[in-house]
Amino acid sequence: MNISDITFTYTLDKVQKNKSTGMIDEVIFTYSGTAEDQTVSIANNKQWLMASDPASSEFIEIDKVTKENVIAWLDASISEVITFDIEEARVTGIVPWLDENDPKQPSKQDLTNFKHSSRKQQMQENIRLTIEKKLKDKLNVNEKIEHIF
Amino acid sequence: MATQRNFEIKNGLSVAGIERIASNGDITGNHLGTFGGTTVTRAAGTNNTQLASTAYVDVAITNLIDSSPGALNTLNELAAAINDDASFSTTITNSIATKLPLAGGTMSGNLAIGKEDPNITLTDSSTSRTLAMFVDNNNSVVRASGPLLLQVGSQSAITIDASRNITLAGTLASGAITSTGQVQGNSFRTHVGTDAGSQLCLFADASGHCFIAGHTLQFNVGPNNSRTTKFAINASGNSTFSGTVTATGVTVGNSNLGSNSSHFANLTINNNGYIGSANASTALQITTTGNAVFAGDISLAGNISLTGGGTIEAPSSSGSENLLLNAAGGIHLRIDSNGNSGDDQLFKVMKHTSALLFSVQENGYAEVASNLEVGGHLDCSGTAGRMSARVQDMFHIGSEPNGATTTRYGNSSSRTYTDGGSSGYQGYVWANENWFPQCYIPYSPNQVYRLSASIYQLTGSTATSGASSRHYLGVAGYDENFNFLSVDGIGTYQYILASNATVNTGNFLEVDVTLKGWQGSGQANGNKMDQGTVYIRPLWLANYQSAGGTAVLTGFTIMPAGTVADNDSNAGTNY
């Protein structure tokens, strides 16, 4: 299953604005993905939104802000690819139970294909794999389900 | 007066029919004897064609004989004197050729002088130095006025100097040497039979070392007819003293006694004997079973080797003995690198039951069998440092004690501790930096983990400086070999605690989330790690892309929150 096979939706659970500036700067949301009658959600995610410049032509007065506006801001915000030096994530020490030249040694790990990701990509990957798991478990005849009297 | 005329005979003269004078003037015929005329006696030495008178001839003969002795005044006598040898000159020349000239020469035969007190003396005319060989009474003498050298080739074999010292350049083979002075040399050798047999050699090498060598050596004391052996070294190198050995030190081999284990066999102490000092005669007892019992302390400048599998014990019936290590410069328990692997390079602390309590490998890997109680910090500040355990109760940082600038949590930069006092924050100040502590929290996909964090924004808030001071906070996943996990190249859930979080200056960010399971293996909603994650590692991108913001990580806690079922609302969802 590809990411493109999944339909993702945002549910705004809570939207907060700054008391002094009046700008929306925090959103608590649920991010859901649906494919092949399976829906997976990650709830209670908090995303902080940047303050806007009131002088900008794209600035929207708070009273005119719609849910679609917030979702668009939210989508843009969680789509930002966050980067850092991936070598900082590498373990440089020698794992004692492996030979020093073992390619499994973390010092020899090939991180050249590592892709810096956005939070959105991370959640989408989680949802994709979980849907795949659910679809696979549907075929499990031994799965236990609650009996309702 | 008669006039003198020349009388000329032409065509000869014949008398009585016999030619007397030929036409050419020659007197012919043998009839001079009958010539009865006389002639004048010419002066001695006249040498012409004139007739010689008898007187002239007598004078000439007398002058020829001169004063020759009577026995040698005739040619016959002279001939007899030279043994009628017509080749007398050759005979004499040949005879002289066999004689040695006074100016010197080479003799082809022997020179023998047989006389009373014969003497040959060589004198250097320039130095008057002499060498004489003579026989005087019963003595045969070679006498030199200065140093006497006996040379082979051009090199001296024996030199006797003016002080009558003798120097031998080669080996001296002798039946016996008797001297009232010194006998000096680089090597002296005595032997019986062939030279390769038993022998005693006294010699010195070029380095000035002096040696006594022999198949066996015995040092005897006493008169020659009653001497006894006091010290002997046999062919195996064993030494035997018949008396007491007194020395300021005993050296075996090339170093002090005991430094080479193979030399211990050379010192045998029988019958539970002792090694002691003047004041402690029983300082060390060597028992017949091989145990060494020290009466006092043992001080070592070197090592104690347990290569034979031995142990160091402090046996006690009362439990009061301690194994005390005390050194001003610090105690080092070192694992020696001997090329072996495995347990040979382990340093172990074990119970009396041999159960392992604590071990350190040569590569620095340490293992504690039970709990590790830390009264201070458990610091993983080294670049390769990390912290992991099979059972994770809680990981927490924050509430650091007050201190000065320090380097902590694996970040190479120093940071300043700040204490907010009544404001409640305390910790180390971070600017735009990444916090990736060398701490690895065991992660089980069947456990629910609660992650809590708090950040205090010290400066550079969103409210006052626009887009600065954003924070991303979460964890990264690692597999069982500490390789960073990234499914499809995407690292999972680095930012489950905070994403694009902004905090106003002077305020806290407080977040709690839960985490459970692996993506692709658990079907529940919520936050999960990549499949295969067995360690999670805290991650904070502090003041992301900010040039001026500073924040304090005032707390970060990871703790297990039970085994909530996948379909429970608390399983892997955010609080």
XYZ file of C-alpha atoms in Angstrom:
724
model
C 0.000 0.000 0.000
C 1.241 3.404 -0.896
C 0.689 6.636 0.905
C -1.283 7.825 -2.107
C -3.759 4.994 -1.578
C -4.805 6.487 1.751
C -7.180 9.358 2.307
C -5.955 11.535 5.158
C -8.169 13.866 7.109
C -7.716 16.376 9.891
C -10.075 16.714 12.813
C -9.585 19.845 14.837
C -10.115 18.847 18.446
C -9.109 22.144 19.931
C -7.941 25.433 18.484
C -6.332 28.016 20.741
C -5.367 31.586 20.155
C -3.062 33.931 21.927
C -4.892 36.110 24.363
C -2.816 39.167 23.680
C -2.348 38.917 19.923
C -5.584 37.170 19.154
C -3.793 34.904 16.726
C -4.342 31.150 16.550
C -1.110 29.540 17.581
C -1.982 26.081 18.862
C -4.046 23.286 17.381
C -4.871 19.956 18.931
C -5.948 17.645 16.189
C -6.570 14.087 15.156
C -4.909 12.883 12.009
C -6.671 9.966 10.341
C -6.076 7.834 7.330
C -8.580 5.579 5.584
C -8.019 2.878 3.031
C -9.920 -0.270 2.187
C -12.546 0.364 4.914
C -9.844 0.642 7.551
C -9.313 3.866 9.415
C -6.367 4.605 11.677
C -6.154 7.733 13.764
C -3.540 9.480 15.799
C -5.321 11.663 18.257
C -4.464 14.532 20.525
C -1.625 15.806 18.447
C -0.582 19.303 19.279
C 0.921 21.529 16.660
C 2.068 25.029 17.209
C 1.407 27.528 14.465
C 3.491 30.515 13.580
C 2.224 33.941 14.270
C 1.296 35.832 11.140
C 2.256 39.312 10.174
C -0.853 41.507 10.458
C 0.532 43.686 7.706
C 0.626 40.814 5.248
C -1.885 40.767 2.452
C -2.647 37.164 3.346
C -3.434 38.036 6.938
C -6.927 36.942 7.956
C -8.757 38.623 10.739
C -9.590 36.198 13.521
C -13.280 36.622 13.048
C -12.980 35.534 9.446
C -10.820 32.515 10.038
C -12.458 29.218 9.028
C -11.676 25.644 9.951
C -10.351 25.208 6.434
C -7.963 28.077 7.021
C -6.686 26.439 10.214
C -6.367 23.035 8.582
C -4.404 24.627 5.753
C -2.097 26.295 8.246
C -1.848 23.064 10.172
C -1.084 21.052 7.058
C 1.588 23.505 6.028
C 3.094 23.463 9.474
C 3.324 19.704 9.919
C 4.592 19.360 6.348
C 7.764 21.231 7.132
C 10.700 18.905 6.749
C 12.826 19.169 9.831
C 16.538 18.669 9.265
C 19.491 18.046 11.445
C 22.859 16.401 11.044
C 21.904 12.752 10.786
C 25.378 11.775 11.957
C 24.303 13.050 15.357
C 21.919 10.109 15.466
C 24.658 7.592 14.781
C 26.060 5.555 17.646
C 29.798 5.913 17.338
C 30.849 3.378 19.931
C 31.702 -0.241 19.289
C 28.980 -2.751 20.100
C 30.877 -5.308 22.160
C 28.962 -8.391 21.007
C 29.750 -7.724 17.340
C 33.084 -8.008 15.614
C 34.590 -4.613 15.059
C 34.360 -5.074 11.290
C 30.816 -6.414 11.346
C 28.676 -4.308 8.998
C 26.039 -4.332 11.720
C 28.242 -2.129 13.831
C 26.405 1.212 14.060
C 29.597 3.008 13.134
C 29.328 1.298 9.727
C 25.612 1.967 9.213
C 24.850 3.464 5.824
C 22.760 6.557 6.476
C 23.174 8.054 3.025
C 19.578 7.206 2.092
C 18.141 8.708 5.205
C 15.468 11.257 4.411
C 14.763 14.094 6.756
C 11.060 14.038 7.303
C 8.185 16.163 8.401
C 5.839 15.261 11.179
C 3.199 14.709 8.550
C 5.354 12.140 6.796
C 6.016 10.395 10.066
C 2.349 10.159 10.921
C 1.392 9.069 7.430
C 3.997 6.294 7.576
C 2.581 5.183 10.917
C -0.946 5.160 9.575
C 0.036 3.303 6.401
C 1.782 0.515 8.277
C -1.020 0.252 10.834
C -3.669 -0.062 8.124
C -1.604 -2.773 6.491
C -1.444 -4.543 9.842
C -5.202 -4.263 10.316
C -5.888 -5.633 6.888
C -3.552 -8.512 7.574
C -5.189 -9.219 10.927
C -8.627 -9.359 9.362
C -7.579 -12.603 7.789
C -6.621 -14.021 11.171
C -9.417 -16.487 12.010
C -8.149 -16.820 15.554
C -8.588 -13.177 16.344
C -10.629 -12.689 19.510
C -13.516 -10.259 19.396
C -15.825 -9.183 22.172
C -19.136 -11.015 22.433
C -22.098 -8.700 22.943
C -25.119 -10.067 24.742
C 190.863 11.995 -39.134
C 189.003 9.379 -40.694
C 185.731 10.366 -42.132
C 182.780 8.248 -40.957
C 181.001 6.646 -43.822
C 177.819 4.618 -44.055
C 178.496 1.086 -45.228
C 175.700 -0.126 -47.439
C 175.158 -3.768 -48.354
C 172.997 -4.250 -51.295
C 171.556 -7.541 -52.365
C 172.731 -9.337 -49.262
C 175.995 -10.694 -47.901
C 177.284 -14.161 -48.182
C 180.295 -15.394 -46.339
C 181.954 -18.587 -47.273
C 179.096 -19.222 -49.546
C 176.609 -18.967 -46.816
C 174.153 -16.138 -46.939
C 174.475 -14.167 -43.797
C 172.425 -11.196 -44.615
C 169.536 -11.351 -46.903
C 168.867 -8.787 -49.527
C 166.194 -7.265 -47.378
C 168.604 -6.829 -44.544
C 167.530 -9.747 -42.345
C 170.313 -11.762 -40.784
C 169.790 -15.265 -41.845
C 171.047 -18.594 -40.642
C 171.632 -19.981 -37.160
C 175.071 -18.835 -36.551
C 174.543 -16.123 -34.107
C 176.053 -18.371 -31.426
C 179.060 -18.325 -33.154
C 178.972 -14.678 -33.393
C 182.015 -13.645 -31.438
C 181.525 -10.017 -31.438
C 180.496 -7.800 -28.513
C 177.962 -5.134 -28.068
C 177.312 -2.354 -25.726
C 175.164 -2.857 -22.683
C 172.127 -0.859 -23.134
C 170.389 1.002 -20.351
C 167.816 -0.972 -18.470
C 164.430 -0.539 -19.908
C 165.732 0.052 -23.440
C 163.045 -1.120 -25.732
C 164.152 -1.248 -29.363
C 165.686 -3.581 -31.870
C 169.215 -3.202 -30.623
C 171.158 -6.262 -29.518
C 171.141 -6.879 -25.828
C 174.308 -7.747 -24.045
C 174.369 -10.449 -21.391
C 174.851 -7.832 -18.810
C 171.735 -6.073 -19.958
C 169.923 -9.385 -19.773
C 171.167 -10.136 -16.260
C 170.055 -6.773 -15.065
C 166.715 -7.324 -16.637
C 166.318 -10.719 -15.010
C 167.529 -9.461 -11.652
C 165.023 -6.653 -11.853
C 162.365 -9.200 -12.707
C 163.146 -11.325 -9.708
C 163.542 -8.224 -7.604
C 163.438 -9.247 -3.965
C 161.346 -12.357 -4.364
C 162.049 -14.941 -1.723
C 164.398 -17.642 -2.857
C 161.617 -20.198 -2.920
C 159.542 -18.117 -5.280
C 162.077 -16.501 -7.543
C 161.739 -18.808 -10.477
C 158.800 -19.424 -12.646
C 158.848 -23.042 -11.663
C 158.722 -22.174 -8.014
C 155.871 -19.802 -8.724
C 154.095 -22.477 -10.700
C 154.613 -24.918 -7.880
C 153.239 -22.305 -5.465
C 149.988 -22.118 -7.370
C 149.907 -25.811 -7.515
C 150.887 -25.782 -11.180
C 147.239 -24.620 -11.717
C 147.031 -23.035 -15.121
C 143.438 -21.901 -14.095
C 144.582 -20.570 -10.792
C 142.640 -17.345 -11.223
C 139.396 -19.175 -11.889
C 140.124 -21.545 -9.052
C 140.702 -18.669 -6.682
C 137.696 -16.709 -7.945
C 135.441 -19.695 -7.476
C 136.857 -20.306 -4.064
C 136.334 -16.712 -2.993
C 132.752 -16.872 -4.288
C 131.989 -19.428 -1.615
C 133.080 -17.065 1.163
C 130.898 -14.484 3.084
C 132.058 -10.938 2.379
C 132.762 -8.676 5.303
C 130.196 -6.254 3.895
C 127.596 -8.855 4.408
C 125.864 -11.488 2.383
C 123.725 -14.571 2.454
C 125.080 -17.872 3.620
C 123.784 -21.095 2.142
C 125.196 -23.258 4.865
C 125.274 -23.392 8.628
C 127.394 -21.181 10.782
C 129.040 -22.930 13.616
C 131.443 -21.429 16.001
C 133.313 -23.925 18.034
C 135.608 -22.225 20.429
C 135.805 -21.320 24.037
C 133.370 -18.614 25.022
C 131.976 -18.108 21.533
C 130.226 -14.813 21.006
C 128.204 -13.175 18.306
C 127.429 -9.534 18.817
C 125.187 -7.340 16.684
C 125.652 -3.617 17.121
C 123.502 -0.870 15.679
C 126.116 1.680 14.655
C 123.650 4.499 14.965
C 122.298 3.671 18.416
C 125.063 1.441 19.755
C 122.258 -0.948 20.802
C 123.577 -4.461 20.855
C 122.287 -7.968 20.712
C 124.753 -10.647 21.749
C 124.543 -14.377 21.773
C 127.256 -16.163 23.621
C 128.097 -19.127 25.710
C 129.669 -18.313 29.002
C 130.721 -21.214 31.099
C 127.539 -23.241 31.446
C 125.139 -20.487 30.395
C 123.927 -19.913 26.903
C 122.962 -16.288 26.758
C 121.061 -13.962 24.488
C 121.673 -10.488 25.752
C 120.169 -7.266 24.510
C 121.099 -3.803 25.565
C 117.411 -2.714 25.280
C 113.938 -4.300 24.787
C 114.109 -7.730 23.261
C 111.473 -8.725 20.721
C 110.916 -12.150 19.270
C 108.816 -11.716 16.196
C 106.895 -13.939 13.836
C 106.590 -12.269 10.513
C 106.726 -8.611 11.365
C 104.758 -8.960 14.566
C 106.134 -9.484 18.011
C 105.314 -12.797 19.568
C 107.301 -12.272 22.735
C 108.413 -8.905 24.017
C 110.750 -8.378 26.932
C 110.954 -4.747 27.843
C 113.755 -2.890 29.572
C 112.136 -3.720 32.896
C 112.261 -7.405 31.979
C 108.445 -7.668 31.683
C 107.368 -10.284 29.170
C 104.444 -9.854 26.841
C 103.113 -12.722 24.764
C 101.063 -11.948 21.706
C 99.830 -15.490 21.212
C 98.930 -18.474 23.289
C 101.375 -19.631 25.855
C 101.721 -23.400 25.905
C 103.674 -24.391 28.862
C 104.284 -27.189 31.267
C 104.342 -24.762 34.138
C 104.707 -21.056 34.721
C 106.590 -19.860 37.752
C 106.713 -16.218 38.516
C 107.483 -14.052 41.481
C 105.705 -11.202 39.721
C 102.445 -10.855 37.839
C 101.391 -13.109 35.019
C 99.057 -11.066 32.871
C 97.059 -11.958 29.785
C 93.614 -11.894 28.174
C 93.128 -15.618 28.447
C 94.732 -18.330 30.522
C 93.830 -21.917 30.047
C 94.755 -25.074 31.819
C 93.681 -28.473 30.670
C 94.362 -32.114 30.913
C 94.743 -34.121 27.735
C 93.393 -32.548 24.631
C 92.518 -28.924 24.625
C 88.854 -29.824 24.075
C 88.747 -31.750 27.285
C 88.318 -30.554 30.810
C 89.953 -27.241 31.172
C 90.004 -24.109 33.221
C 89.948 -20.851 31.366
C 90.604 -17.446 32.780
C 89.866 -14.783 30.272
C 88.492 -11.330 29.689
C 86.561 -9.930 26.786
C 86.912 -6.676 24.967
C 84.322 -5.087 27.246
C 86.485 -5.694 30.248
C 84.400 -8.552 31.609
C 86.488 -11.253 33.266
C 85.514 -14.915 33.261
C 86.432 -18.156 34.908
C 85.223 -21.068 32.842
C 85.448 -24.758 33.237
C 83.481 -27.919 32.771
C 83.074 -27.928 36.487
C 84.647 -25.578 38.958
C 85.890 -26.350 42.402
C 87.410 -23.843 44.715
C 89.648 -25.490 47.258
C 91.153 -24.127 50.395
C 94.076 -25.564 52.319
C 97.577 -26.868 51.728
C 97.994 -28.640 48.447
C 98.200 -32.055 50.053
C 95.170 -31.528 52.269
C 93.014 -28.997 50.522
C 89.237 -29.293 50.635
C 86.555 -28.023 48.281
C 84.666 -25.107 49.747
C 82.689 -23.993 46.725
C 81.865 -25.958 43.621
C 79.812 -25.428 40.460
C 78.903 -28.574 38.603
C 78.227 -29.079 34.915
C 74.524 -28.231 35.391
C 75.355 -24.914 36.939
C 74.396 -25.959 40.423
C 76.527 -24.416 43.123
C 77.474 -25.981 46.390
C 78.925 -24.127 49.312
C 80.418 -26.098 52.146
C 80.377 -23.058 54.366
C 78.208 -20.019 55.001
C 77.501 -17.588 52.201
C 77.638 -13.978 53.249
C 76.811 -11.358 50.686
C 75.350 -7.911 50.355
C 73.058 -9.277 47.660
C 72.295 -12.434 45.769
C 71.847 -12.255 42.027
C 70.568 -15.040 39.853
C 70.639 -14.798 36.116
C 70.563 -11.265 34.826
C 68.384 -9.801 37.516
C 67.501 -10.057 41.101
C 66.373 -13.303 42.568
C 62.863 -14.132 41.616
C 62.381 -11.832 38.667
C 62.675 -14.796 36.345
C 60.432 -17.621 37.400
C 62.755 -20.228 35.938
C 65.394 -19.229 38.444
C 63.261 -20.009 41.450
C 64.250 -23.634 40.992
C 67.822 -22.670 41.706
C 67.003 -21.659 45.233
C 65.762 -24.569 47.244
C 64.748 -24.235 50.822
C 64.235 -27.554 52.486
C 62.359 -28.659 55.560
C 60.002 -25.705 55.818
C 63.011 -23.430 55.960
C 63.067 -19.694 56.303
C 64.487 -16.710 54.580
C 65.058 -13.912 56.979
C 66.981 -10.880 57.965
C 69.209 -10.078 60.893
C 66.197 -8.943 62.887
C 63.601 -11.277 61.446
C 65.094 -14.644 60.762
C 61.711 -16.159 59.925
C 60.465 -13.406 57.644
C 59.591 -15.832 54.865
C 58.943 -19.505 55.238
C 58.863 -21.808 52.245
C 56.927 -24.892 53.173
C 57.505 -28.316 51.757
C 54.178 -28.028 49.963
C 55.362 -24.936 48.132
C 53.509 -22.330 50.130
C 55.208 -19.095 51.058
C 54.319 -17.655 54.431
C 55.287 -14.079 55.074
C 55.552 -12.971 58.668
C 55.240 -9.319 57.772
C 54.014 -7.048 54.995
C 54.684 -7.586 51.327
C 55.797 -4.537 49.415
C 55.975 -4.790 45.667
C 57.541 -2.554 43.099
C 56.512 -4.965 40.371
C 53.631 -7.277 39.602
C 52.016 -10.301 41.149
C 51.490 -12.866 38.442
C 48.633 -15.359 38.769
C 49.260 -16.991 35.420
C 49.284 -20.381 37.060
C 45.633 -20.064 37.926
C 46.194 -19.073 41.518
C 44.192 -16.694 43.618
C 44.819 -13.987 46.148
C 42.871 -14.869 49.255
C 42.107 -13.161 52.494
C 40.623 -16.088 54.370
C 38.930 -15.238 57.567
C 37.115 -17.093 60.250
C 35.905 -13.903 61.832
C 35.222 -11.978 58.664
C 37.463 -9.131 59.692
C 40.204 -9.422 57.075
C 40.079 -7.019 54.205
C 41.771 -6.976 50.874
C 43.027 -3.429 51.131
C 44.548 -1.567 48.223
C 46.159 1.680 49.166
C 48.268 3.889 46.952
C 48.801 7.611 46.883
C 48.747 7.706 43.106
C 45.529 5.736 42.749
C 44.695 2.060 42.457
C 44.691 0.472 39.027
C 43.073 -2.882 38.387
C 44.316 -3.574 34.911
C 43.342 -6.208 32.393
C 46.582 -7.107 30.725
C 46.491 -7.579 26.979
C 47.933 -10.994 26.367
C 46.464 -11.704 22.968
C 43.817 -14.011 24.320
C 40.150 -13.454 23.930
C 37.055 -14.204 25.907
C 37.236 -14.742 29.612
C 41.002 -14.381 29.663
C 40.517 -10.691 29.264
C 37.734 -10.338 31.771
C 38.116 -8.709 35.119
C 35.550 -10.325 37.360
C 34.220 -9.723 40.816
C 32.501 -12.885 41.970
C 30.687 -14.242 44.953
C 32.112 -17.077 46.992
C 29.807 -19.289 44.970
C 31.644 -18.122 41.824
C 28.531 -16.308 40.689
C 29.486 -13.257 38.664
C 28.766 -9.951 40.351
C 30.645 -7.499 38.221
C 32.915 -7.755 35.225
C 34.876 -5.505 32.934
C 36.130 -6.558 29.559
C 39.266 -5.319 27.916
C 37.197 -3.269 25.474
C 35.703 -1.413 28.427
C 32.396 -3.233 28.478
C 31.264 -3.580 32.069
C 28.506 -5.796 33.315
C 26.767 -5.678 36.654
C 24.809 -8.775 37.522
C 22.431 -7.038 39.890
C 21.378 -3.497 40.711
C 23.680 -0.580 40.150
C 23.183 2.079 42.740
C 24.555 5.468 41.824
C 24.841 8.102 44.474
C 25.955 10.734 42.006
C 25.529 11.166 38.291
C 25.531 8.329 35.845
C 27.352 10.311 33.222
C 27.493 9.199 29.588
C 29.293 12.294 28.390
C 31.818 10.404 26.268
C 31.316 10.388 22.521
C 30.769 6.626 22.622
C 28.904 6.643 25.909
C 25.397 5.345 26.211
C 23.150 3.969 28.873
C 20.984 0.922 28.464
C 19.450 -1.768 30.599
C 17.302 -4.817 30.122
C 14.675 -3.496 32.482
C 13.811 0.125 32.249
C 12.077 1.738 35.149
C 12.542 5.357 34.395
C 14.761 7.712 32.543
C 14.776 11.218 33.824
C 16.893 14.277 33.546
C 16.332 17.652 34.965
C 16.471 19.170 38.421
C 20.217 19.182 38.065
C 22.156 20.393 41.070
C 23.556 23.847 40.835
C 26.975 24.046 39.267
C 29.209 25.934 36.967
C 29.576 25.628 33.244
C 29.883 22.008 32.268
C 29.585 19.564 29.434
C 26.815 17.059 29.830
C 24.643 14.550 28.057
C 26.931 13.836 25.203
C 26.832 17.290 23.734
C 30.341 18.490 23.086
C 29.570 22.105 23.832
C 29.742 23.520 27.300
C 26.653 25.066 28.701
C 25.815 27.123 31.687
C 23.622 25.967 34.472
C 20.870 28.324 35.341
C 18.663 28.247 38.371
C 15.349 30.003 38.168
C 14.924 30.024 41.890
C 11.354 30.782 42.718
C 10.489 30.569 39.043
C 11.004 26.876 39.314
C 13.226 26.208 36.349
C 16.721 24.865 36.652
C 18.999 23.165 34.233
C 21.447 23.889 31.464
C 20.894 26.586 28.913
C 20.634 25.583 25.280
C 20.687 27.833 22.292
C 20.052 26.617 18.723
C 21.463 23.158 19.313
C 20.501 19.528 19.073
C 20.313 17.401 22.187
C 21.023 13.764 21.479
C 22.114 12.325 24.820
C 24.028 9.057 24.802
C 21.141 7.352 26.575
C 19.304 4.409 25.092
C 16.112 3.335 26.784
C 15.080 -0.288 26.242
C 11.830 -0.340 24.351
C 9.390 -3.216 24.337
C 6.575 -3.091 21.783
C 4.227 -4.570 24.376
C 4.777 -1.839 26.924
C 3.149 1.548 27.052
C 5.690 4.284 27.652
C 4.826 7.659 28.994
C 7.075 10.466 27.854
C 7.042 13.765 29.671
C 9.114 16.823 29.059
C 9.241 20.411 30.114
C 11.110 23.294 28.565
C 11.582 26.739 29.981
C 12.056 29.499 27.430
C 14.734 31.719 28.813
C 15.074 34.166 25.933
C 13.934 34.606 22.378
C 10.262 33.778 22.595
C 7.899 33.698 19.677
C 5.922 36.508 21.128
C 8.830 38.880 21.204
C 10.968 37.798 18.278
C 8.694 36.369 15.666
C 9.544 33.014 14.198
C 12.365 32.126 16.540
C 12.534 29.601 19.350
C 10.708 26.651 17.914
C 11.226 23.273 19.542
C 10.993 19.724 18.260
C 11.056 17.103 20.958
C 10.674 13.358 20.883
C 12.644 10.144 20.591
C 14.534 8.240 17.925
C 14.473 4.469 17.531
C 17.394 2.022 17.435
C 17.631 -1.688 16.765
C 19.289 -4.322 18.906
C 22.721 -3.340 17.600
C 22.141 0.364 18.160
C 21.632 1.118 14.499
C 19.388 4.094 13.847
C 16.007 2.946 12.513
C 14.415 4.654 9.572
C 11.760 2.763 7.640
C 11.751 3.888 4.035
C 14.413 6.305 5.039
C 12.063 8.168 7.363
C 12.973 8.207 11.015
C 9.843 7.692 13.048
C 8.370 9.863 15.661
C 11.212 12.077 16.424
C 8.763 14.796 17.389
C 5.914 13.169 19.298
C 6.456 15.396 22.343
C 6.603 18.708 20.593
C 6.374 19.794 16.992
C 6.986 23.373 16.077
C 6.370 24.188 19.737
C 6.813 27.793 20.623
C 7.010 29.127 24.139
C 6.878 32.675 25.293
C 9.862 33.893 27.214
C 9.495 33.105 30.891
C 7.032 30.292 30.285
C 7.168 26.539 30.329
C 6.253 24.009 27.712
C 4.898 20.912 29.422
C 4.036 17.905 27.307
C 3.046 14.287 27.914
C 2.533 11.583 25.341
C 2.316 7.822 25.314
C 3.995 5.470 22.977
C 3.325 1.837 22.324
C 4.168 -0.782 19.816
C 5.794 -0.994 16.453
C 4.351 0.373 13.295
C 3.212 -2.539 11.199
C 2.952 -4.916 14.110
C 0.295 -3.298 16.290
C -3.078 -2.378 14.871
C -3.991 0.193 17.494
C -4.157 3.884 16.862
C -1.606 6.204 18.321
C 2.084 6.783 18.408
C 4.386 3.926 17.510
C 8.017 3.331 16.758
C 9.473 1.711 13.695
C 9.285 -2.040 13.609
C 12.365 -3.492 15.250
C 12.849 -0.639 17.692
C 14.345 -1.985 20.918
C 15.938 1.223 22.180
C 14.617 4.755 22.162
C 16.798 7.779 22.542
C 15.724 11.266 23.601
C 15.897 13.951 20.965
C 15.492 17.703 21.240
C 16.055 20.191 18.452
C 16.272 23.225 20.658
C 15.408 26.662 19.323
C 15.188 25.216 15.839
C 16.559 27.632 13.245
C 16.707 30.312 15.848
C 19.619 32.662 16.077
C 18.937 34.073 19.479
C 16.659 31.895 21.517
C 17.764 30.090 24.640
C 15.833 27.502 26.543
C 16.288 25.219 29.501
C 15.313 21.598 29.385
C 13.902 21.375 32.852
C 12.763 17.789 32.701
C 12.598 14.776 30.465
C 11.119 11.545 31.729
C 10.469 8.241 30.073
C 8.720 5.647 32.171
C 6.728 2.509 31.575
C 2.990 2.997 31.949
C 1.913 -0.595 32.122
C 0.771 -3.011 29.488
C -2.380 -1.370 28.317
C -4.151 -3.377 25.657
C -3.848 -2.172 22.128
C -7.508 -1.303 21.975
C -7.384 0.695 25.205
C -7.763 4.390 24.799
C -4.521 5.003 26.617
C -2.463 2.701 24.434
C -0.112 4.744 22.364
C -2.214 7.854 22.379
C -1.387 11.238 23.646
C -2.478 12.275 27.094
